[in-house]
XYZ file of C-alpha atoms in Angstrom:
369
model
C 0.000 0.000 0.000
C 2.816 2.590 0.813
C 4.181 2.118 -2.504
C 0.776 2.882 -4.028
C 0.650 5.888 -2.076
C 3.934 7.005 -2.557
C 3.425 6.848 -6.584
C 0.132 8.999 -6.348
C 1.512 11.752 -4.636
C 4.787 11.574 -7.200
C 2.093 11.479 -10.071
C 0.194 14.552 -7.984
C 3.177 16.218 -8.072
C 3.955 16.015 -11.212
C 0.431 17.407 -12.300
C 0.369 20.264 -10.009
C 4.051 21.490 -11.430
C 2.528 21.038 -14.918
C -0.293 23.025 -13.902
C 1.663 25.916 -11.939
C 3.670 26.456 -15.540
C 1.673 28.889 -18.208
C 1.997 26.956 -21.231
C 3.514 29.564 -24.249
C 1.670 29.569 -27.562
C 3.502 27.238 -29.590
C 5.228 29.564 -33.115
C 3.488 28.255 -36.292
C 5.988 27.528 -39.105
C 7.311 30.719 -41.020
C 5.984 30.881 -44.398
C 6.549 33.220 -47.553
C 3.722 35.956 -47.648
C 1.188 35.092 -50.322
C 1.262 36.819 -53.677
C -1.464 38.067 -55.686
C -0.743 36.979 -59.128
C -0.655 40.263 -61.576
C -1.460 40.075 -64.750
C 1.155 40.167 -67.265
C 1.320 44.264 -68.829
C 0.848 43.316 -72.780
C -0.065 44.519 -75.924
C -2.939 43.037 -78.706
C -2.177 43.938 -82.419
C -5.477 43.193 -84.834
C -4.556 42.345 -88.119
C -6.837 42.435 -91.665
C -5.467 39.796 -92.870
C -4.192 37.431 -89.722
C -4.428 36.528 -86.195
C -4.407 38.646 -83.352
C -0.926 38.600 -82.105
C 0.348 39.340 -78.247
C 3.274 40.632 -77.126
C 4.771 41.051 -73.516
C 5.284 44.834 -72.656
C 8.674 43.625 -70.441
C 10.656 42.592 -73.798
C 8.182 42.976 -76.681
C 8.401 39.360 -77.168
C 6.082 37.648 -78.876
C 3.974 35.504 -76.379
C 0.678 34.057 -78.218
C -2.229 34.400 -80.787
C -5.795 34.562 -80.888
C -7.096 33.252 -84.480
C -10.289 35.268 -84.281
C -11.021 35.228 -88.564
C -9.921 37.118 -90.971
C -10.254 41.100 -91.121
C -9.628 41.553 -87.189
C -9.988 45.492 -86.787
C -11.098 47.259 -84.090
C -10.482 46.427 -80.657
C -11.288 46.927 -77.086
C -10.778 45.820 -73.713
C -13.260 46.180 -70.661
C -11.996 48.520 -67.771
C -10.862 45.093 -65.615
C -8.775 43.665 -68.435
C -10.552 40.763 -68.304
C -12.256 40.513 -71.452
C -10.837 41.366 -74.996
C -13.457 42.429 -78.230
C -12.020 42.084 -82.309
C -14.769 43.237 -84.563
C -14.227 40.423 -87.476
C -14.622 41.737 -91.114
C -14.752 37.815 -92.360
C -17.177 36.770 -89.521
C -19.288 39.900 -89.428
C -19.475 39.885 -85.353
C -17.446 40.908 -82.761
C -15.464 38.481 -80.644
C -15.261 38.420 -77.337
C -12.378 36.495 -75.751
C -11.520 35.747 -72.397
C -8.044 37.324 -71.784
C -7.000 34.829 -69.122
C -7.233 32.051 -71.554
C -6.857 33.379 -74.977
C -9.828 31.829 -76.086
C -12.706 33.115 -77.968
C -16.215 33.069 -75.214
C -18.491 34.099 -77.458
C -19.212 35.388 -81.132
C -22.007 38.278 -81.503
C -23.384 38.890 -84.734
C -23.069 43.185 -86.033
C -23.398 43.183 -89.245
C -21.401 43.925 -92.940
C -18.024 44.958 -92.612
C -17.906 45.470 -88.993
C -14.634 48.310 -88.230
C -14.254 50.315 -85.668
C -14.652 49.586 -81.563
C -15.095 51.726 -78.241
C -16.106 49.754 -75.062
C -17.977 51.827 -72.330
C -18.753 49.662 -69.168
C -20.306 46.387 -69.932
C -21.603 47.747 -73.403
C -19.216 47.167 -76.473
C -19.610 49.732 -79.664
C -18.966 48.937 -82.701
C -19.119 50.644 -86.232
C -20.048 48.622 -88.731
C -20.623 49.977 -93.095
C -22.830 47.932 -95.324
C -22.103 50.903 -97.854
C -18.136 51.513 -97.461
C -16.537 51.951 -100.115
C -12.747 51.654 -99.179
C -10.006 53.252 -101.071
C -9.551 57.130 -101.611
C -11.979 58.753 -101.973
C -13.068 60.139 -105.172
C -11.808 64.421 -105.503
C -14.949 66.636 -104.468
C -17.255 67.209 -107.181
C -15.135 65.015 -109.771
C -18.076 62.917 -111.835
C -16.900 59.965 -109.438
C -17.837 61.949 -106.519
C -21.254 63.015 -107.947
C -21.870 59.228 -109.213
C -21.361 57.985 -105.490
C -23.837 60.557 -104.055
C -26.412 60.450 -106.292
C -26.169 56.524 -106.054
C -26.695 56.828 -102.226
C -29.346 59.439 -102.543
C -31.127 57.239 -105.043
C -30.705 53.750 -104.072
C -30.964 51.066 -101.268
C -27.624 51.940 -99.805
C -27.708 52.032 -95.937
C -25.714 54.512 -93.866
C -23.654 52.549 -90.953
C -24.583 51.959 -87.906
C -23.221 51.414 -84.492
C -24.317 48.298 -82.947
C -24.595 48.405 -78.962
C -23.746 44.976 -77.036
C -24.080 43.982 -74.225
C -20.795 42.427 -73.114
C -23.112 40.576 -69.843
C -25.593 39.068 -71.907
C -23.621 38.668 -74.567
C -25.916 40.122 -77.073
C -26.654 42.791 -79.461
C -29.012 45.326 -77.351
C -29.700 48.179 -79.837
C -28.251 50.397 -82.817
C -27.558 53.677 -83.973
C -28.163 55.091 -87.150
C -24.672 56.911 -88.267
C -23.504 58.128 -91.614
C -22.196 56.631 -94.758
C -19.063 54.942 -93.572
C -18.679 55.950 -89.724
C -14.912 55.836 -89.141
C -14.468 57.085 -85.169
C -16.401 56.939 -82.082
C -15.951 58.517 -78.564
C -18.133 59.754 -75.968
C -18.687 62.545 -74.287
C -17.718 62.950 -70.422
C -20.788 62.196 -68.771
C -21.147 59.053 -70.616
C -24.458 60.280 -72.001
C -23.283 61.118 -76.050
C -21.779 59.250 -78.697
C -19.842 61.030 -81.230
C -18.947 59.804 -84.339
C -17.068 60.523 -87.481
C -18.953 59.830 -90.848
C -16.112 60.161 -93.226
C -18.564 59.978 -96.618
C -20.741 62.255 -95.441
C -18.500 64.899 -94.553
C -19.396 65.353 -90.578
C -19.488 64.619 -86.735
C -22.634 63.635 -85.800
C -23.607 63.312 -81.931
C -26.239 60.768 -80.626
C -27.858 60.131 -77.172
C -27.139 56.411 -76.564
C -30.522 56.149 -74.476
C -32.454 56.841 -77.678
C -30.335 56.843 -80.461
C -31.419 59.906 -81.722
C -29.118 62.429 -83.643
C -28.881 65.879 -81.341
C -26.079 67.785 -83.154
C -24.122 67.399 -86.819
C -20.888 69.164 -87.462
C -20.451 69.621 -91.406
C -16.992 69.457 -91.415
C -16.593 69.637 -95.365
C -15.552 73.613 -95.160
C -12.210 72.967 -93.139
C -11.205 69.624 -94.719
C -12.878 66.774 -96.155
C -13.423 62.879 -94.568
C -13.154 63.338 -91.179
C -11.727 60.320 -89.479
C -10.699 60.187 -85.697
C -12.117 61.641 -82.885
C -10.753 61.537 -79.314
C -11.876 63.449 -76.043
C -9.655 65.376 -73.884
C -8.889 63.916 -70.255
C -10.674 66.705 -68.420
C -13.790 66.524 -70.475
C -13.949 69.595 -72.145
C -12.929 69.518 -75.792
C -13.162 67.047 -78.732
C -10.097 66.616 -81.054
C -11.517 65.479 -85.046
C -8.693 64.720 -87.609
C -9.761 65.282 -91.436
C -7.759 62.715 -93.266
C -7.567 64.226 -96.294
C -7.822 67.987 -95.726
C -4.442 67.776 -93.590
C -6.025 69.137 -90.913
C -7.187 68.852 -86.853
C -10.254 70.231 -85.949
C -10.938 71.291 -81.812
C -14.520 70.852 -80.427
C -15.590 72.582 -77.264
C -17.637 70.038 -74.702
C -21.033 71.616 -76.830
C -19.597 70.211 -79.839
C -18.704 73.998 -81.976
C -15.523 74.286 -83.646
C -13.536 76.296 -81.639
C -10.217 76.063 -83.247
C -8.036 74.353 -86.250
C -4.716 73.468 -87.225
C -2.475 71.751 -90.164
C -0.936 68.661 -89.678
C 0.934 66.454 -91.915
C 0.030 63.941 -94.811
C -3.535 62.519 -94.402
C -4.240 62.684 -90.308
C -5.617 59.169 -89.176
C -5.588 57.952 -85.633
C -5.496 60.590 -82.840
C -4.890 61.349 -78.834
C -4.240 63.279 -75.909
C -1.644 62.790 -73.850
C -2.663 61.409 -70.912
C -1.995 64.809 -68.800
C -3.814 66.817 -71.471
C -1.303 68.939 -72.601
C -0.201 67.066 -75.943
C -2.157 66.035 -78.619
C -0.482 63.145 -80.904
C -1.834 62.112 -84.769
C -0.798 59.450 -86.699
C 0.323 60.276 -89.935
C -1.280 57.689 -92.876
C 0.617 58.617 -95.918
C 3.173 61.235 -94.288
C 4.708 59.005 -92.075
C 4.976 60.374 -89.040
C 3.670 60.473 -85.476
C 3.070 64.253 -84.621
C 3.051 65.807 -81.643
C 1.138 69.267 -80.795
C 0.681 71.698 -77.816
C -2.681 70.628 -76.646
C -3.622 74.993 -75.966
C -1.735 76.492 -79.108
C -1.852 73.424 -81.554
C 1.787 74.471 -82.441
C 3.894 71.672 -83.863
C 6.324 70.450 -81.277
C 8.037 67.149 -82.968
C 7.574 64.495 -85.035
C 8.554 60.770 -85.204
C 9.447 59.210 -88.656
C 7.314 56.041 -88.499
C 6.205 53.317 -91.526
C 3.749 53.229 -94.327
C -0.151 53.243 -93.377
C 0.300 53.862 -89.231
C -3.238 54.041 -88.514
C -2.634 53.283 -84.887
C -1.156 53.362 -81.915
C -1.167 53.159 -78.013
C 1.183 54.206 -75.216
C 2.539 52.081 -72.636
C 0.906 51.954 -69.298
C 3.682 54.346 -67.746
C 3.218 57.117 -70.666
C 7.153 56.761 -71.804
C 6.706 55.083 -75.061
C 4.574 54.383 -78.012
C 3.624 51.050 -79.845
C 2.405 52.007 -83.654
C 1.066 49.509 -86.058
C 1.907 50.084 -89.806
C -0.062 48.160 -92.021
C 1.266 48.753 -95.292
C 5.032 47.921 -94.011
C 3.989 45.193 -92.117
C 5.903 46.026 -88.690
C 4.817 47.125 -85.062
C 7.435 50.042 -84.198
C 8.049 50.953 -80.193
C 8.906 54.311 -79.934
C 10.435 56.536 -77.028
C 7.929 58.881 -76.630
C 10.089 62.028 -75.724
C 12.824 61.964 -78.105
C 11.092 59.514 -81.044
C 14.272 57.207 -80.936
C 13.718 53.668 -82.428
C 13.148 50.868 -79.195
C 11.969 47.783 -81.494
C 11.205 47.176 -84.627
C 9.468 43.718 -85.042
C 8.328 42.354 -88.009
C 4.423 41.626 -88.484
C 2.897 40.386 -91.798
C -0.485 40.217 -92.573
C -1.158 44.162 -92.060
C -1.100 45.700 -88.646
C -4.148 47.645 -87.641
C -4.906 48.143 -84.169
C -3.096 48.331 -80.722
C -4.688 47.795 -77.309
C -2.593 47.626 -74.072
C -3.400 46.136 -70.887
C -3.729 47.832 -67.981
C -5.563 49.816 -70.512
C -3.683 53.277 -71.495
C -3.863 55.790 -73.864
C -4.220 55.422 -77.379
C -6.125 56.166 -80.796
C -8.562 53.003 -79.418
C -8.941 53.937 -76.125
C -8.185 56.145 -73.169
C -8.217 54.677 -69.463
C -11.671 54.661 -67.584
């Protein structure tokens, strides 16, 4: 019996010394801090006659494809980066691809010879011309001219129209009735306008997107003929319209008047601001250039020598150079942005069209939301 007793109290003992300690919180195992996976910074080229092509903004190396059809023009990208839209001349739709994958979510029927893209939200725009007819156009009142006009005035011809879709649903929600071969769209600040260029009929015409109803045309035909891009200004209160071939910029105040004008080079396509405001930048089709002018005086400040047909372009996400695509050359050219110097020139067949960046930036396709 004693020894039972005596090896209680021992195990009491032990207990009670276990209990009078304050056990400490045993460390977990160190581990590496989690990291959110960013999205690689790249840039989408369209091309008329080939695949979409992407390339990494860290190296400008060539890292995939996206066969969307032929005649990939315009392009956007939604505000999160996580969706990508071609409009598809072959097709007749827009294409909506999933930018994580590469892969094509959904097609969306527009319509004949589907161009030009802005995306505003959820709600994709795009400019599609069942009447274009591509090429020069014909000198103003030559007997080509005045055949074309009467043939519009007289026949079935329809002017184009800007089909609104719904990016959600997936669908095409409405149209608006444009011009005879809309070229450019933007929107005014509030998100309430749609402005577009109609480059046969010589003007800017400016639509409520609720309705769809026309509130204000700008004949443009007096400064310049074929007016082609149109871009806003970052604080919302004047329009910038290029006139391809009357080698000239037109500036719109936020009520859509034509407050000022300017010469640029060689048949004016694609067109920004800078992202600050203060510098407006035009592509140059046939003079090959990028120009850049004093957003308050429209003086001429510098130009970059670029390729044949540089429709256009976008700047990198951190403003300090530009990517141009030149169709007729068949190359994408990176650009310093302040001094014009030559970063890469990469080789692209099949006719360059479009640029989009992601994160989204500023361009002659889009400006940030």
């Amino acid at each position: 019996m004693k020894f039972k007793t005596s090896a209680i109290a021992l195990g009491l003992a032990v207990a009670l010394t276990a209990c009078s300690k304050k056990e400490e919180p045993v460390a977990p195992e160190a581990t590496a801090p989690v990291e959110q996976a960013t999205p690689q910074a790249v840039a989408y080229v369209t091309h008329q006659d080939g695949p979409v092509t992407i390339y990494s903004l860290a190296d400008y190396s060539k890292i995939g494809e996206i066969n969307v059809g032929e005649g990939g023009r315009g392009v956007g990208l939604t505000d999160d980066g996580k969706l990508l839209v071609v409009a598809v001349k072959e097709t007749k739709d827009l294409a909506i691809v999933d930018t994580a994958t590469n892969q094509i979510v959904r097609r969306v029927a527009v319509g004949i010879n589907p161009e030009f893209v802005r995306v505003l939200g959820n709600l994709a725009f795009v400019a599609y011309e069942p009447a274009a007819k591509g090429g020069p156009p014909p000198k103003p009142g030559s007997a080509e001219a005045k055949a074309i006009e009467k043939e519009r005035e007289e026949g079935d011809e329809l002017p184009a129209q800007v089909a609104i879709i719904d990016l959600i649903k997936g669908e095409k929600i409405k149209e608006i009735t444009a011009g005879f071969e809309t070229e450019g769209i933007e929107f005014s600040a509030d998100g309430k306008h749609i402005i577009v260029t109609n480059e046969a009929d010589e003007n800017v015409s400016v639509h409520d997107i609720e309705t769809g109803e026309k509130i204000k045309q700008i004949d443009t035909e007096s400064y310049g003929i074929r007016p082609r891009g149109v871009k806003r200004s970052p604080d919302g209160e004047q329009f910038v319209v290029t006139l391809e071939y009357g080698n000239k910029m037109l500036i719109l105040d936020k009520n859509y008047h034509v407050i000022n004008e300017a010469p640029t080079g060689e048949v004016p396509y694609g067109v920004t601001y800078s992202r600050d405001g203060s510098e407006i930048v035009v592509a140059l089709a046939r003079g090959k250039a990028i120009q850049v002018f004093d957003a308050k005086t429209l003086e001429l400040k510098r130009e970059m020598p670029v390729g044949d047909r540089c429709w256009h372009f976008s700047f990198t996400p951190d403003d300090k150079q530009l990517i141009v695509a030149c169709g007729r050359s068949n190359n994408i050219l990176v650009l310093d942005y302040a001094t014009g110097k030559l970063i890469k020139d990469i080789p692209e067949g099949n006719m360059p069209w479009g640029v989009m960046v992601s994160p989204k930036s500023v361009g002659t396709l889009d400006i940030p939301g």
